[in-house]
């Protein structure tokens, strides 16, 4: 019997310092999943790694005594220190509900975060790409994504479409900064970089986006933003009031040694939206530099409005969770149902032998009739059995299948 298990570290228990220790790039996540998939008791693996969370999901044999925490530390090469207090482990129903709530943004630092649905979907896609998913995790993640989309379509968890940059913009404005008067540079042109550039453009800022040289001319940049080569970012820094870095690079995009060599003419605000971090945290110690990281921002919503929206979202999730649990509890019965359908359809076809002798049709035509009868009867019986499944207790349905099996035993 498969068991759904997960272990996660996120913004609720751990600062960015600890989260980045366990974060994965896309390539590293793919390699890690391949290693785990080869473990004896593991049938499927998905790694969800975002700015605010790292989650390791497995579908495993119940007899497995595998420690997900130990496996994660081994994958990350962490041999010293005990970080268990920063992790949460879940299994079964608790794990299932957690994923559904995560996918619709209820578990995000910024409630209703628009990016998380895509991140959950991409995590599953990567697992597929390296052949590490299985039917259980495939169905679980697909259903969670569908639930998240329905929540997003039908429930307004916040007043606006939001992401981490929304919280950053709100914080800066509350602190009295006039973003419309700022010269801004966004390092990175991925999803988060584009969101950042668009958010700053919407505020009326002068925005320039860095583009890797080997991508120049091929990459579209947001709106009216200008572009510069990534290699020229330090030279442009001297003119900036605000720098946002949001790449998926495992290395720093802004180093302490590089910033100290830049003759800046003004104070600069730097916002690091990446995990692992893009900007060397010691940069924040330099005179004239104010450095924020992903943990510096939240997004304020009206408490009562959020409570009502959350209740609506959870009601939608309950329906999808019930559908998944129905499938999950019956998945081991599917082979039995298929076997009964096959035997019943063959039995029906054999009963057609005598009536078909009365027809002046060729043997080929009679075979086609038998095949059509088999296919039709199989579909009808399959529909009847799944109808029974939805109308009775699982134990009673299982007994029903066992009895039907005996009708076709030789």
XYZ file of C-alpha atoms in Angstrom:
410
model
C 0.000 0.000 0.000
C 1.427 3.370 -1.026
C 1.802 6.088 1.563
C 1.946 9.822 0.815
C 4.596 11.603 2.891
C 6.317 14.974 2.822
C 8.832 17.055 4.734
C 9.054 20.812 4.370
C 10.840 23.903 5.564
C 9.163 27.261 4.971
C 8.843 30.893 5.978
C 6.696 30.059 9.008
C 9.506 28.317 10.889
C 12.723 29.256 9.138
C 14.401 32.461 8.014
C 15.902 32.763 4.562
C 19.296 31.803 6.048
C 18.037 28.296 6.779
C 15.754 27.957 3.756
C 18.563 28.625 1.324
C 20.611 25.816 2.900
C 18.003 23.343 1.663
C 16.910 25.021 -1.576
C 17.396 23.362 -4.977
C 17.986 24.739 -8.429
C 16.005 23.030 -11.177
C 18.982 20.900 -12.236
C 19.826 19.944 -8.656
C 16.203 19.046 -7.907
C 16.074 16.762 -10.944
C 19.275 14.970 -9.900
C 18.080 14.630 -6.293
C 14.767 13.089 -7.388
C 16.586 10.543 -9.532
C 18.695 9.498 -6.536
C 15.659 9.080 -4.288
C 13.607 7.269 -6.942
C 16.242 4.537 -6.958
C 15.653 3.859 -3.265
C 14.061 0.469 -2.657
C 10.821 1.596 -1.031
C 10.191 4.843 -2.931
C 7.784 4.776 -5.892
C 7.552 8.483 -6.663
C 9.271 11.761 -5.757
C 8.470 15.436 -6.266
C 10.589 18.349 -4.998
C 8.926 21.743 -4.658
C 11.567 24.454 -4.179
C 10.508 28.120 -4.108
C 11.656 31.319 -2.433
C 9.557 30.626 0.638
C 9.589 26.852 0.916
C 11.332 23.577 0.182
C 9.160 20.464 0.199
C 10.134 16.876 -0.496
C 7.184 14.654 -1.439
C 7.364 10.878 -1.729
C 5.023 8.033 -2.447
C 6.491 5.092 -0.588
C 5.802 1.625 0.735
C 4.295 1.705 4.220
C 7.026 -0.664 5.421
C 9.688 1.873 4.530
C 11.541 3.184 7.554
C 13.234 5.865 5.471
C 13.860 9.231 7.166
C 13.034 12.060 4.801
C 15.020 14.500 6.931
C 18.141 12.315 6.780
C 17.725 11.820 3.045
C 17.394 15.570 2.514
C 20.497 16.342 4.571
C 22.422 13.701 2.627
C 21.335 15.209 -0.685
C 22.454 18.674 0.449
C 25.741 17.417 1.926
C 24.781 18.645 5.414
C 26.562 16.569 8.043
C 26.751 18.993 10.957
C 24.011 20.676 12.945
C 20.467 19.580 13.674
C 17.849 21.567 11.763
C 14.855 19.330 12.458
C 13.119 22.074 14.441
C 12.735 24.093 11.236
C 10.985 21.250 9.390
C 7.445 19.898 9.407
C 6.652 16.325 8.376
C 3.189 15.303 7.234
C 1.615 12.159 5.861
C -1.737 10.896 4.652
C -4.717 13.236 4.954
C -2.676 15.992 6.612
C -0.148 16.002 3.768
C -2.877 15.941 1.110
C -4.729 18.935 2.573
C -1.459 20.834 2.984
C -0.649 20.524 -0.722
C -4.118 21.698 -1.785
C -3.931 24.716 0.532
C -0.408 25.452 -0.686
C -1.432 25.314 -4.347
C -4.136 27.962 -3.914
C -1.930 30.318 -1.884
C -3.394 29.776 1.577
C 0.014 28.681 2.893
C 1.969 31.495 1.266
C 3.602 34.295 3.211
C 1.581 36.629 1.010
C -1.874 35.024 1.088
C -3.138 34.305 -2.402
C 0.339 34.424 -3.981
C -0.225 34.089 -7.739
C 3.012 32.267 -8.467
C 2.492 29.197 -6.316
C 0.088 27.391 -8.694
C 2.684 27.558 -11.455
C 5.423 26.459 -9.060
C 3.454 23.385 -7.964
C 2.701 22.555 -11.595
C 6.344 23.015 -12.591
C 7.507 20.770 -9.738
C 5.354 17.945 -11.087
C 6.508 18.621 -14.658
C 10.156 18.359 -13.592
C 9.473 15.078 -11.795
C 7.859 13.757 -14.983
C 10.809 14.976 -17.018
C 13.264 12.872 -14.989
C 10.820 9.925 -14.752
C 10.429 10.194 -10.985
C 6.693 10.629 -10.494
C 4.217 7.809 -10.032
C 0.448 7.523 -10.443
C -0.233 8.598 -6.846
C 1.834 11.806 -6.862
C 0.857 12.532 -10.466
C -2.832 12.458 -9.570
C -2.317 14.293 -6.266
C -0.399 17.212 -7.784
C -2.620 17.496 -10.871
C -5.728 17.596 -8.703
C -4.147 20.173 -6.373
C -3.311 22.410 -9.343
C -6.879 22.110 -10.676
C -8.208 23.010 -7.229
C -5.870 25.990 -7.010
C -7.054 27.269 -10.383
C -10.707 27.011 -9.371
C -10.022 28.899 -6.144
C -8.190 31.624 -8.061
C -11.079 31.908 -10.530
C -13.870 31.971 -7.955
C -12.370 33.499 -4.804
C -10.610 36.821 -4.357
C -8.168 36.194 -1.526
C -6.755 39.703 -1.906
C -7.738 42.913 -3.660
C -5.142 42.534 -6.414
C -3.110 39.959 -8.261
C -0.082 39.706 -6.033
C 3.404 38.315 -5.634
C 6.436 39.006 -3.461
C 7.205 42.208 -5.354
C 3.743 43.534 -4.440
C 4.656 43.364 -0.778
C 7.987 45.041 -1.507
C 6.356 47.937 -3.350
C 3.784 48.378 -0.591
C 6.512 48.424 2.077
C 8.607 51.003 0.231
C 5.616 53.273 -0.261
C 4.662 52.975 3.418
C 8.208 54.021 4.294
C 7.745 57.197 2.252
C 9.679 56.315 -0.905
C 8.486 57.795 -4.206
C 8.992 54.909 -6.611
C 7.836 56.982 -9.581
C 10.968 59.121 -9.215
C 13.366 56.166 -9.023
C 15.839 54.785 -11.529
C 15.522 51.032 -11.135
C 17.431 47.982 -12.312
C 15.916 44.501 -12.291
C 18.463 41.697 -12.433
C 16.842 38.647 -13.978
C 14.216 38.278 -16.674
C 12.505 35.113 -15.466
C 8.960 35.023 -14.109
C 9.791 36.876 -10.885
C 11.984 39.399 -12.723
C 9.206 40.203 -15.161
C 6.712 40.618 -12.335
C 9.135 42.981 -10.594
C 9.726 45.051 -13.736
C 5.999 45.334 -14.454
C 5.227 46.316 -10.856
C 7.835 49.079 -10.917
C 6.711 50.297 -14.338
C 3.149 50.453 -13.018
C 4.409 52.819 -10.313
C 5.918 55.094 -12.974
C 9.569 54.196 -12.347
C 12.378 54.228 -14.923
C 13.145 50.503 -15.254
C 16.060 48.688 -16.879
C 16.226 44.883 -17.042
C 19.412 42.830 -17.357
C 19.574 40.220 -20.097
C 22.238 37.579 -20.455
C 24.402 38.336 -23.476
C 23.789 34.971 -25.094
C 20.038 35.695 -24.878
C 20.217 39.228 -26.246
C 17.722 39.848 -29.016
C 15.782 36.667 -28.180
C 14.229 37.616 -24.865
C 11.200 39.833 -24.526
C 11.329 42.312 -21.682
C 8.307 43.853 -19.969
C 6.532 46.967 -21.163
C 8.625 50.074 -21.649
C 11.654 48.776 -19.754
C 15.114 49.267 -21.197
C 17.644 46.455 -21.371
C 21.334 46.078 -20.663
C 23.655 43.113 -20.782
C 23.916 41.251 -17.499
C 27.661 41.880 -17.497
C 27.086 45.645 -17.388
C 24.973 45.585 -14.225
C 27.730 46.887 -11.907
C 28.452 49.830 -14.179
C 24.758 50.731 -14.255
C 24.453 50.362 -10.479
C 26.039 53.809 -9.929
C 22.938 55.449 -11.444
C 20.322 53.400 -9.568
C 18.011 54.297 -6.715
C 16.575 50.788 -6.551
C 17.940 47.367 -7.548
C 15.806 44.224 -7.540
C 17.484 40.863 -8.086
C 15.264 37.866 -8.809
C 17.148 35.100 -10.586
C 17.299 31.326 -10.180
C 21.086 31.381 -10.145
C 22.874 29.327 -7.458
C 25.521 32.092 -7.294
C 25.444 35.726 -6.167
C 24.514 38.259 -8.813
C 25.661 41.160 -6.612
C 28.857 40.583 -4.621
C 30.274 42.701 -1.814
C 33.613 43.108 -3.587
C 31.901 44.309 -6.773
C 29.704 46.872 -5.039
C 32.644 48.373 -3.137
C 34.374 49.088 -6.449
C 31.387 51.033 -7.802
C 31.508 54.792 -7.286
C 27.900 55.309 -6.395
C 26.541 58.845 -6.606
C 23.483 58.211 -4.474
C 21.948 55.977 -1.844
C 20.521 52.757 -3.183
C 17.835 50.334 -2.046
C 18.474 46.688 -2.915
C 15.779 44.028 -2.857
C 16.740 40.361 -3.039
C 13.750 38.194 -3.981
C 15.733 35.007 -4.624
C 16.401 31.853 -2.602
C 19.248 31.036 -2.543
C 19.981 34.732 -2.247
C 21.289 36.729 -5.191
C 22.792 39.597 -3.202
C 25.641 39.007 -0.765
C 24.070 39.838 2.611
C 27.193 41.789 3.667
C 26.307 44.329 0.949
C 23.700 45.622 3.391
C 26.503 46.722 5.724
C 27.829 49.265 3.212
C 27.121 52.973 3.734
C 24.246 54.196 1.625
C 22.885 50.698 0.938
C 19.567 49.472 2.333
C 19.129 45.758 1.712
C 15.871 43.819 1.929
C 15.391 40.085 1.411
C 12.333 37.957 0.677
C 11.444 37.808 4.386
C 11.200 41.579 4.692
C 7.812 41.849 3.062
C 4.233 40.859 3.646
C 0.947 42.039 2.237
C -1.850 43.472 4.368
C -5.461 42.543 3.776
C -8.605 43.139 5.768
C -8.886 40.409 8.387
C -12.635 39.766 8.076
C -12.534 39.809 4.295
C -9.643 37.359 4.302
C -11.440 35.069 6.762
C -14.528 34.878 4.539
C -12.466 34.334 1.396
C -10.469 31.604 3.135
C -13.668 29.788 4.080
C -14.834 29.949 0.447
C -11.494 28.633 -0.751
C -11.496 25.740 1.702
C -15.033 24.749 0.670
C -13.804 24.415 -2.924
C -10.735 22.500 -1.798
C -12.904 20.089 0.201
C -14.639 18.968 -3.008
C -11.356 18.297 -4.803
C -9.851 16.569 -1.772
C -12.901 14.298 -1.534
C -12.537 13.383 -5.223
C -8.851 12.605 -4.765
C -9.485 10.515 -1.645
C -12.142 8.532 -3.492
C -9.679 7.769 -6.257
C -6.860 7.105 -3.787
C -8.869 4.686 -1.659
C -10.112 2.761 -4.695
C -6.967 2.756 -6.841
C -5.987 -0.753 -5.729
C -9.427 -2.019 -6.766
C -9.064 -0.783 -10.343
C -7.239 -3.954 -11.535
C -10.034 -6.070 -10.007
C -12.680 -3.952 -11.732
C -10.841 -4.209 -15.040
C -10.560 -7.997 -14.655
C -14.299 -8.356 -13.963
C -15.117 -6.172 -16.976
C -12.830 -8.206 -19.202
C -14.261 -11.567 -18.091
C -17.845 -10.315 -18.332
C -17.307 -8.985 -21.844
C -15.698 -12.240 -22.976
C -18.624 -14.160 -21.463
C -21.060 -11.942 -23.372
C -19.140 -12.465 -26.598
C -19.201 -16.254 -26.187
C -22.949 -16.129 -25.660
C -23.181 -14.467 -29.070
C -21.701 -17.488 -30.856
C -24.942 -19.396 -31.317
C -27.087 -16.398 -32.384
C -24.425 -15.342 -34.902
C -24.668 -18.701 -36.671
C -28.115 -17.673 -37.843
C -26.673 -14.699 -39.754
C -25.381 -15.093 -43.275
C -22.330 -12.960 -42.555
C -18.683 -13.691 -43.238
C -16.417 -14.834 -40.392
C -14.642 -11.469 -40.546
C -17.939 -9.635 -40.072
C -18.924 -11.944 -37.190
C -15.559 -11.264 -35.487
C -16.169 -7.540 -35.832
C -19.591 -7.965 -34.212
C -18.060 -9.958 -31.329
C -15.403 -7.283 -30.797
C -18.028 -4.546 -30.763
C -20.169 -6.480 -28.277
C -17.159 -7.089 -26.017
C -16.175 -3.419 -26.048
C -19.730 -2.203 -25.416
C -20.414 -4.641 -22.584
C -17.087 -3.807 -20.934
C -17.947 -0.092 -20.931
C -21.445 -0.696 -19.563
C -20.217 -2.959 -16.766
C -17.399 -0.550 -15.924
C -19.913 2.291 -15.632
C -22.162 0.187 -13.407
C -19.326 -0.807 -11.082
C -18.056 2.734 -10.617
C -21.635 3.812 -10.027
C -21.832 1.251 -7.225
C -18.546 2.521 -5.809
C -19.956 6.019 -5.450
C -23.119 4.817 -3.703
C -21.816 2.476 -0.984
C -19.177 2.171 1.691
C -15.746 1.086 0.470
C -15.798 -2.170 2.471
C -19.200 -3.100 1.032
C -18.017 -2.268 -2.489
C -14.944 -4.447 -1.998
C -17.139 -7.374 -0.879
C -19.334 -6.809 -3.921
C -16.323 -7.056 -6.237
C -15.112 -10.213 -4.526
C -18.510 -11.822 -5.083
C -18.628 -10.753 -8.742
C -15.199 -12.284 -9.281
C -16.490 -15.698 -8.239
C -19.182 -15.565 -10.936
C -16.527 -15.721 -13.657
C -14.035 -18.097 -12.007
C -13.478 -21.264 -13.888
